[in-house]
GROMACS .gro file of C-alpha atoms in nm:
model
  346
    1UNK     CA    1   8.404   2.343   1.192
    2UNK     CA    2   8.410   2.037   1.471
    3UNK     CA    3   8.333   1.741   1.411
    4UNK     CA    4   8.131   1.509   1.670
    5UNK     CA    5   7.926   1.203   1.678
    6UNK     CA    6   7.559   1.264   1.538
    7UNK     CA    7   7.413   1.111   1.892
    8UNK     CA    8   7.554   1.429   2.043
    9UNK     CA    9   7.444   1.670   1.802
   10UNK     CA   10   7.104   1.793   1.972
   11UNK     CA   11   7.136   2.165   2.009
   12UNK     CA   12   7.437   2.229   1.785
   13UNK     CA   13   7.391   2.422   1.461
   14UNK     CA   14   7.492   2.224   1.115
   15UNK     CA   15   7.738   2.398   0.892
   16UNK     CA   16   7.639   2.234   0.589
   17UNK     CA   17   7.330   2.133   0.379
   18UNK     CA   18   7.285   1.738   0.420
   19UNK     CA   19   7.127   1.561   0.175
   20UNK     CA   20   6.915   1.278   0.139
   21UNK     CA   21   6.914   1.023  -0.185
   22UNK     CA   22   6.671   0.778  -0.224
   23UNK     CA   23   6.753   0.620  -0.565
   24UNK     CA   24   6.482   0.713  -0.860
   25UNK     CA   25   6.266   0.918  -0.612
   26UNK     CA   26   6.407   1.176  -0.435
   27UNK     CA   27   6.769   1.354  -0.408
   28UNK     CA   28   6.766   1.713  -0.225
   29UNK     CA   29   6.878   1.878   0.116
   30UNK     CA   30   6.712   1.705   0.411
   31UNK     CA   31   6.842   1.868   0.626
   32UNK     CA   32   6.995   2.227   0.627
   33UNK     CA   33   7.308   2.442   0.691
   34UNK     CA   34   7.195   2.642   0.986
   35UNK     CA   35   6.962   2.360   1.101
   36UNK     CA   36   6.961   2.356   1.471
   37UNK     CA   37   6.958   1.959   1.585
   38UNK     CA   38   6.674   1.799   1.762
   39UNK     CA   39   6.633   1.457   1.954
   40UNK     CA   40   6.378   1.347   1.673
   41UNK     CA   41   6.682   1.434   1.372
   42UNK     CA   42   6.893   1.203   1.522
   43UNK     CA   43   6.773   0.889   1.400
   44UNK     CA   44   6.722   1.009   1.066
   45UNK     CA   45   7.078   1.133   1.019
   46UNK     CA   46   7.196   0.784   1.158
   47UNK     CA   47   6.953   0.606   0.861
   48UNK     CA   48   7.132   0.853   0.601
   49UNK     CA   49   7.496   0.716   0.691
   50UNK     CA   50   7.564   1.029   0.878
   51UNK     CA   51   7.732   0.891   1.204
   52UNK     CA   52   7.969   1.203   1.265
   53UNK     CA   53   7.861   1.563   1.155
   54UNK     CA   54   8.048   1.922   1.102
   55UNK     CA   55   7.902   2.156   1.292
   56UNK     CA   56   7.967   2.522   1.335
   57UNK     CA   57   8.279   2.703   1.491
   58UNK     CA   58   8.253   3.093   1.384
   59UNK     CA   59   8.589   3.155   1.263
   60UNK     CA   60   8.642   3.540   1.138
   61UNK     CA   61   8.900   3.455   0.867
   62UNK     CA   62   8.709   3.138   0.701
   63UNK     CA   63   8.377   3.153   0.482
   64UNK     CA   64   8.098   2.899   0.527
   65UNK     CA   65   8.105   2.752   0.162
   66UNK     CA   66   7.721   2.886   0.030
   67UNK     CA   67   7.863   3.238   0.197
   68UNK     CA   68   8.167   3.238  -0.040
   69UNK     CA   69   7.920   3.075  -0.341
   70UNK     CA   70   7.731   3.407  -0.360
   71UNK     CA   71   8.105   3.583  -0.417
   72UNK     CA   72   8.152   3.330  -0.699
   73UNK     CA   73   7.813   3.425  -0.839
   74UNK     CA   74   7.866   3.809  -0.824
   75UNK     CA   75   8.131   3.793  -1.016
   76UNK     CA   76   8.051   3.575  -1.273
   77UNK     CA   77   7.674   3.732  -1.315
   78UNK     CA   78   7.621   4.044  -1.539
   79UNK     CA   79   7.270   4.201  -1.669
   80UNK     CA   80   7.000   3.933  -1.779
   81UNK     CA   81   7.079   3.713  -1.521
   82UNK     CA   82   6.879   3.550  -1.242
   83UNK     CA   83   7.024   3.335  -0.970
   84UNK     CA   84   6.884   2.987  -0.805
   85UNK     CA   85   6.880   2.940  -0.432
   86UNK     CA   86   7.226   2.854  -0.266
   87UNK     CA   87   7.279   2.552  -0.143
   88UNK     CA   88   7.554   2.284  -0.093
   89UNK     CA   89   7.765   2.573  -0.174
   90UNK     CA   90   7.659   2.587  -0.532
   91UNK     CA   91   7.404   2.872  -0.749
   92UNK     CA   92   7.357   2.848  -1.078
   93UNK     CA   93   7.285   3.150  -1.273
   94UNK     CA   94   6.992   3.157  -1.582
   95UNK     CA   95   6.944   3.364  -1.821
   96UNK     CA   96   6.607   3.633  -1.843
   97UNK     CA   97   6.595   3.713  -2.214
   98UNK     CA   98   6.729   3.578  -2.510
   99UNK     CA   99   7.058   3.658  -2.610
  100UNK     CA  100   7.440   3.579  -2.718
  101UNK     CA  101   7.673   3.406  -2.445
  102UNK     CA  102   7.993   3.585  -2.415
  103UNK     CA  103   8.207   3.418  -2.190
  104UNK     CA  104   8.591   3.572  -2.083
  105UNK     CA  105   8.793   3.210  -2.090
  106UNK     CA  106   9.102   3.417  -1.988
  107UNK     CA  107   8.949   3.501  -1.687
  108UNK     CA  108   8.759   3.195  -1.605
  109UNK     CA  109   9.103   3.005  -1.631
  110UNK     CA  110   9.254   3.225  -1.366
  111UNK     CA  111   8.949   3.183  -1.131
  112UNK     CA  112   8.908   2.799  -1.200
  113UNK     CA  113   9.284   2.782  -1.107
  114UNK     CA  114   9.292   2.951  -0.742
  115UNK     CA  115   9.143   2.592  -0.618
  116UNK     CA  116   8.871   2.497  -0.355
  117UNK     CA  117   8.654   2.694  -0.609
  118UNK     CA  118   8.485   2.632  -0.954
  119UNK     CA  119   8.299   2.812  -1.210
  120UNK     CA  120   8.129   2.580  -1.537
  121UNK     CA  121   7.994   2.760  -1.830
  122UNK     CA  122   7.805   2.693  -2.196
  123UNK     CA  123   8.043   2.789  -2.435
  124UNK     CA  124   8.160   3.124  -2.544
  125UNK     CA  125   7.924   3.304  -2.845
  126UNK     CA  126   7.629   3.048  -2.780
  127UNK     CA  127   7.257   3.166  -2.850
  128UNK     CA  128   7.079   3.140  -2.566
  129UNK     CA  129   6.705   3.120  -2.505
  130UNK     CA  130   6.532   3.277  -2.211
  131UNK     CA  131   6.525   3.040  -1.882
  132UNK     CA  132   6.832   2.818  -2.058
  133UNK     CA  133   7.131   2.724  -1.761
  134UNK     CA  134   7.409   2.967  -1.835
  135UNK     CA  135   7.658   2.879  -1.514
  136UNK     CA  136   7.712   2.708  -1.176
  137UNK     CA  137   7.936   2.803  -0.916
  138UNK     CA  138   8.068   2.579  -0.581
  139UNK     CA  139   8.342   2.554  -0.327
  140UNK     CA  140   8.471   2.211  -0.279
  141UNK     CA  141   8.548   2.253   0.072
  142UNK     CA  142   8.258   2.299   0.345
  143UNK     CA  143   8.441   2.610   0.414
  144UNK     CA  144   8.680   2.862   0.234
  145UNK     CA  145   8.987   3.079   0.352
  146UNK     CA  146   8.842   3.429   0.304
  147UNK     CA  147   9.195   3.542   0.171
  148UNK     CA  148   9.113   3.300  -0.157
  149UNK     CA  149   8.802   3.451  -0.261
  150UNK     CA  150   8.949   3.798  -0.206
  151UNK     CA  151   9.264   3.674  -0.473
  152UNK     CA  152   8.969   3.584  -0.669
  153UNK     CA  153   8.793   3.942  -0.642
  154UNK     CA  154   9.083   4.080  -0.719
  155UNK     CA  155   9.219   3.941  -1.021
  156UNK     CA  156   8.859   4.017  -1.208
  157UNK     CA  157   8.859   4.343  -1.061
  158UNK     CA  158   8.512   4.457  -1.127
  159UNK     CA  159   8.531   4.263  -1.446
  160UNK     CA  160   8.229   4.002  -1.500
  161UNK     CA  161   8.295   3.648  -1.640
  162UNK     CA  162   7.997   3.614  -1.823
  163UNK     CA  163   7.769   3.850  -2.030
  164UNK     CA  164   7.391   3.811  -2.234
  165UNK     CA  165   7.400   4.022  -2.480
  166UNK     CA  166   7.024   4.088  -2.600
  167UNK     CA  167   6.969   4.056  -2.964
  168UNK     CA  168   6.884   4.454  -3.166
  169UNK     CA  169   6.606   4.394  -3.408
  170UNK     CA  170   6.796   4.455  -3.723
  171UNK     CA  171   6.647   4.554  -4.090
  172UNK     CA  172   6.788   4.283  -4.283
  173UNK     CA  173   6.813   4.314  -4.691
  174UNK     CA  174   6.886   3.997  -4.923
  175UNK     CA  175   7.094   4.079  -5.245
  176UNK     CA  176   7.040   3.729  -5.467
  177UNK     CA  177   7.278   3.724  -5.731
  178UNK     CA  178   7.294   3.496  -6.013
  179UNK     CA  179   7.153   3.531  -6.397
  180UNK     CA  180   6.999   3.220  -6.355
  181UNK     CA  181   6.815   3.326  -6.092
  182UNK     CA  182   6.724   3.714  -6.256
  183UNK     CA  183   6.610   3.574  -6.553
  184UNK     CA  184   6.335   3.346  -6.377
  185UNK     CA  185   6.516   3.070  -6.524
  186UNK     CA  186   6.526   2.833  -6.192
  187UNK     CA  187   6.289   2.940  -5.916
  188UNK     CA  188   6.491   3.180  -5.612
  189UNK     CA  189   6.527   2.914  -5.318
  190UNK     CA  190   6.824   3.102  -5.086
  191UNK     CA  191   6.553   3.417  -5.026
  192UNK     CA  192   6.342   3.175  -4.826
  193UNK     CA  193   6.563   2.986  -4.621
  194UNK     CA  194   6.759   3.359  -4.523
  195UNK     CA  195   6.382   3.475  -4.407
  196UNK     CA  196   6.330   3.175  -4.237
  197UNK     CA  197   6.670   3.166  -4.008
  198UNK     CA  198   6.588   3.557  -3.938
  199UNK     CA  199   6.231   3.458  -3.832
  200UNK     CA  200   6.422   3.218  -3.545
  201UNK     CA  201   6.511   3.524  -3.369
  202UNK     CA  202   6.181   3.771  -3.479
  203UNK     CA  203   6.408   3.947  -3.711
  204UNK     CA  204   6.254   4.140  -4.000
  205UNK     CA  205   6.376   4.112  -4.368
  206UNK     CA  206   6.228   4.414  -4.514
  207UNK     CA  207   6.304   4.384  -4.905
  208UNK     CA  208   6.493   4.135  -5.146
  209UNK     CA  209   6.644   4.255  -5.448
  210UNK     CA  210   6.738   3.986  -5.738
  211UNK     CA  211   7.049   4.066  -5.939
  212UNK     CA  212   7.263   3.909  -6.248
  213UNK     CA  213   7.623   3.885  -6.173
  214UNK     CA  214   7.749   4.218  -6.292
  215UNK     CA  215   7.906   4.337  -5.922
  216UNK     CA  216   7.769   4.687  -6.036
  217UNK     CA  217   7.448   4.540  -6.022
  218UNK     CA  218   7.529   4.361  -5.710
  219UNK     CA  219   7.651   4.713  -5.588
  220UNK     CA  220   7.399   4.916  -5.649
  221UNK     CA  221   7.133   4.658  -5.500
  222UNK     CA  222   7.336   4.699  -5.164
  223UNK     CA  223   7.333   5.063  -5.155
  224UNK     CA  224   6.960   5.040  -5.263
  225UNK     CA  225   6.902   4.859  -4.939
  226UNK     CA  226   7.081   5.062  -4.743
  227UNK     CA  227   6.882   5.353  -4.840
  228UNK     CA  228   6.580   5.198  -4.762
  229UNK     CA  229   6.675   5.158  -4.396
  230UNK     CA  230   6.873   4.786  -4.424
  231UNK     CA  231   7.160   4.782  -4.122
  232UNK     CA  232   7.203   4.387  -4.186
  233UNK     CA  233   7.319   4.323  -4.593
  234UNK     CA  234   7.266   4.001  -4.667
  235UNK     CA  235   7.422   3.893  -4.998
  236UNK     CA  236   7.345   3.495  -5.146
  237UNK     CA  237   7.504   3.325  -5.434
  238UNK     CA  238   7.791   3.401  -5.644
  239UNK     CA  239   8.063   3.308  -5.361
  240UNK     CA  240   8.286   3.019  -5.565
  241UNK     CA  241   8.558   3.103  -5.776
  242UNK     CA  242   8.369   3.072  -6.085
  243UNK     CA  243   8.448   3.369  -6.357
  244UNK     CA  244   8.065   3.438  -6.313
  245UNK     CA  245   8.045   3.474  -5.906
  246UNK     CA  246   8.137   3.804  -5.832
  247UNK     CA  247   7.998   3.897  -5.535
  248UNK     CA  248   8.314   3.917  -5.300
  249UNK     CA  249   8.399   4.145  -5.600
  250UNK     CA  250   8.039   4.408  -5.540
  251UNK     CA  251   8.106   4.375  -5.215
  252UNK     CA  252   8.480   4.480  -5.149
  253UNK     CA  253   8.348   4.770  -5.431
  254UNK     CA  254   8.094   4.903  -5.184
  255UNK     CA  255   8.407   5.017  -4.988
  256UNK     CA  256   8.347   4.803  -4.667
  257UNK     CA  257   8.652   4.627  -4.507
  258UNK     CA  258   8.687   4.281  -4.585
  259UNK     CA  259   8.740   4.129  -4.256
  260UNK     CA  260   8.770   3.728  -4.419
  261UNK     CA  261   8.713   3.575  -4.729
  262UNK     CA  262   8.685   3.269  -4.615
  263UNK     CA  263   8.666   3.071  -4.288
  264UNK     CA  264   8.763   2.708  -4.140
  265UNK     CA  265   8.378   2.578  -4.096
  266UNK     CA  266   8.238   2.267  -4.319
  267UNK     CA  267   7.959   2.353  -4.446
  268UNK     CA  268   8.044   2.735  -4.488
  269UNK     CA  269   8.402   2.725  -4.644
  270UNK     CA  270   8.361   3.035  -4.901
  271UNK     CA  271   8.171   3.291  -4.640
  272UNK     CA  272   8.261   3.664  -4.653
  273UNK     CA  273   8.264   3.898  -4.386
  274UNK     CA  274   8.259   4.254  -4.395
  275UNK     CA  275   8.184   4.580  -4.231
  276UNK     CA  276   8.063   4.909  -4.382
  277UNK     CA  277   8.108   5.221  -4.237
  278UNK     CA  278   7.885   5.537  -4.348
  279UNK     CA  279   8.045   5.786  -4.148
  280UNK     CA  280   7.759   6.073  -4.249
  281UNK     CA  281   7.539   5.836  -4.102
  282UNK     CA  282   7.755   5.742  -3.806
  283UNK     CA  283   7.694   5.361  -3.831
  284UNK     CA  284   7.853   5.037  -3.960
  285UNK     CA  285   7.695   4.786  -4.118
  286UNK     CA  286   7.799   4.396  -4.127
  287UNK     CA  287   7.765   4.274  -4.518
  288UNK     CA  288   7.763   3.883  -4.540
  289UNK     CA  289   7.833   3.725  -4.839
  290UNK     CA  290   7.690   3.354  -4.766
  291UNK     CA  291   7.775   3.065  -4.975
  292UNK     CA  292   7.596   2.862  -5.169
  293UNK     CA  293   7.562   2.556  -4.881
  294UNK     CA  294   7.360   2.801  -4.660
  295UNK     CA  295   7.031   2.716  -4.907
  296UNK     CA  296   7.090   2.387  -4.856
  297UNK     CA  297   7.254   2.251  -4.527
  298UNK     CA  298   7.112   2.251  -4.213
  299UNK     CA  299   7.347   2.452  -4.020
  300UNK     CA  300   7.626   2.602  -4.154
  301UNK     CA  301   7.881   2.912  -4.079
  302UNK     CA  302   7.624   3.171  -4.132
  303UNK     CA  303   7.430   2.991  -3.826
  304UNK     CA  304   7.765   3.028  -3.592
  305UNK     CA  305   7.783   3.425  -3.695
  306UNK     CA  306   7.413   3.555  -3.740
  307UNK     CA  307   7.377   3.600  -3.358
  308UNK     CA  308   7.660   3.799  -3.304
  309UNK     CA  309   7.532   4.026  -3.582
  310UNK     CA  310   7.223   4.059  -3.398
  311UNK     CA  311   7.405   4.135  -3.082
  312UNK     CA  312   7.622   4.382  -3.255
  313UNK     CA  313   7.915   4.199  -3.147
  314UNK     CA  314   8.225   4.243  -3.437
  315UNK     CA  315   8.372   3.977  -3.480
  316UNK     CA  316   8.725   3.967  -3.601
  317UNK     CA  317   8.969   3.763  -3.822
  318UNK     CA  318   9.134   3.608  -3.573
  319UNK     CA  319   8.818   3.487  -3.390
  320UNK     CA  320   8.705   3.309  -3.725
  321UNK     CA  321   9.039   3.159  -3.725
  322UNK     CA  322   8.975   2.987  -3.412
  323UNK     CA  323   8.632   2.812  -3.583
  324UNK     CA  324   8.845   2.524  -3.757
  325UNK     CA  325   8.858   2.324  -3.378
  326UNK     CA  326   8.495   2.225  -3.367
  327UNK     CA  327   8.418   2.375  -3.724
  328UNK     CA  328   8.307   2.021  -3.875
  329UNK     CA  329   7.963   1.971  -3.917
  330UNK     CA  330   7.844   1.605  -3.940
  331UNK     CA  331   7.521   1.706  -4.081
  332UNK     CA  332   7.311   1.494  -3.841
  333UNK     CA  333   6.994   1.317  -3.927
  334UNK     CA  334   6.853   1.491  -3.652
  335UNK     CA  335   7.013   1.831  -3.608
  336UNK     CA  336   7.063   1.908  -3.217
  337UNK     CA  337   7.209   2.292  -3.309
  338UNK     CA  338   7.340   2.475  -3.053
  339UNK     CA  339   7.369   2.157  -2.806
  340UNK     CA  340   7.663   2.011  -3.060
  341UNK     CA  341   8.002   2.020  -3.049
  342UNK     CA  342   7.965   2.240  -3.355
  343UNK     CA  343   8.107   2.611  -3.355
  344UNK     CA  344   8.225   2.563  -3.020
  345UNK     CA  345   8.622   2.666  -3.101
  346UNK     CA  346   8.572   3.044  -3.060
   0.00000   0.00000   0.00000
């Protein structure tokens, strides 16, 4: 770049996007990189502030800064991702479906840390809605030492920063345990509220099956579903450490591996996670035993870990672990869910 005085410029080519703000109307490029300066510009640059300007020196080891943007993008993008024009050396990447944000933190750390560059994310695990803002990329200077955004292509290697996984449509079974329930004693309200959280992401419950709390019972109802095509077990009730909630019991009986009893999230404290593998089938299926605040609360553990179920993404132990920073619900008048700080740990 060289910088002269903007009453010189006419004929020399701008190296950078120049914007124009005009305070509650109007805030965009007025002018930009590439722009070759008339007489007529002149004046209007001047009435923008701009009494000097960069303009362009080709340099072979230096990258104009929306040149090196579009590395930044490539490797942060992955499938189900659209781009926005570049400009001011920044893109922003969307998303084309709906899906499950999986962000690599290790590897945005290492990128974020070269300098002169930056990558900003949603958070890690996030459900994500067709059109929703999933990144932006810039480089803070006007222009970029080429041998930096190599380091940065590098170190990922290949390796993309961000993915979308889609959602599978899953056949999801409800096991309702609880005598009280059985025995038409108090009217089944967890069924409902399970169908309508799978209805948020067109998922189809195909059968509910009402048990005492006998774990044989609670069992047998699993494998029932199971047979009838259920890859998604869904088990409600029974989760305390009452003698009469036995459910972690049916399930660990089943033969699926526990993964947690257990997790740090408020509402959600007494969740179960598990995976079941039918090897003559040649598939594993995620069992859930949900607590009892999943009926009532408005958001709650099972809401942080039903899309990665969907996305057939396992989760594991140590992942839930990391759910206590950001695991508090304040149970909001108005619930904004996902665009809370709740969840947000792993």
């Amino acid at each position: 770049m060289k910088l002269i005085d903007t009453i010189n410029a006419k004929g020399h080519v701008l190296c950078q996007d120049i914007t124009q703000i005009i305070p509650n109307k109007y805030k965009g490029a007025k002018f930009r990189k590439g722009h070759i300066v008339e007489e007529e510009d002149i004046p209007i640059l001047l009435s923008m502030g701009k009494e000097h300007l960069y303009i362009w020196e080709k340099d072979d080891s230096k990258y104009h800064e929306n040149e090196a943007a579009e590395f930044l993008y490539e490797i942060c993008a992955s499938e189900n991702m659209t781009k926005s024009e570049v400009k001011e050396g920044k893109i922003e990447g969307n998303a084309t479906i709906d899906g499950l944000l999986k962000v690599d933190v290790e590897l945005l750390e290492k990128i974020n840390s070269l300098g002169e560059m930056m990558i900003a994310t949603r958070y890690n695990n996030l459900p994500i809605k067709k059109g929703e803002k999933l990144f932006g990329t810039r480089i803070i200077p006007l222009v970029i030492e080429k041998e930096k955004i190599n380091k940065a292509l590098q170190i990922c290697n290949g390796k993309k920063i961000l993915k979308l996984l889609p959602y599978k449509q899953k056949k999801i079974g409800i096991v309702t345990t609880g005598s009280e329930v059985y025995k038409g004693l108090i009217e089944d309200e967890f069924g409902p509220v399970l169908k309508k959280k799978a209805e948020e992401y067109n998922q189809e419950v195909i059968k509910q099956i009402k048990v005492d709390d006998d774990p044989i019972n609670t069992k047998n109802a699993i494998f029932n579903l199971i047979d009838e095509g259920a890859n998604v077990i869904l088990c409600s009730g029974g989760m305390s450490v009452d003698p009469d909630d036995r459910t972690p019991l049916a399930i660990k009986n089943t033969g699926a591996k526990i993964v947690s009893y257990g997790a740090p999230v408020l509402p959600g404290a007494m969740f179960l996670l598990s995976y079941l593998t039918i090897k003559e089938k040649e598939k594993t299926i995620p069992i859930l035993g949900l607590p009892g605040c999943v009926m009532y609360a408005k958001r709650t553990i099972f809401d942080l870990v039903f899309p990665r179920i969907l996305a057939d993404d396992i989760i594991s132990e140590k992942e839930l672990s990391k759910l206590g920073r950001g695991g508090l619900c304040l149970n909001c008048n108005e619930c904004h869910y996902p665009n809370c700080e709740f969840g947000k740990g792993w």
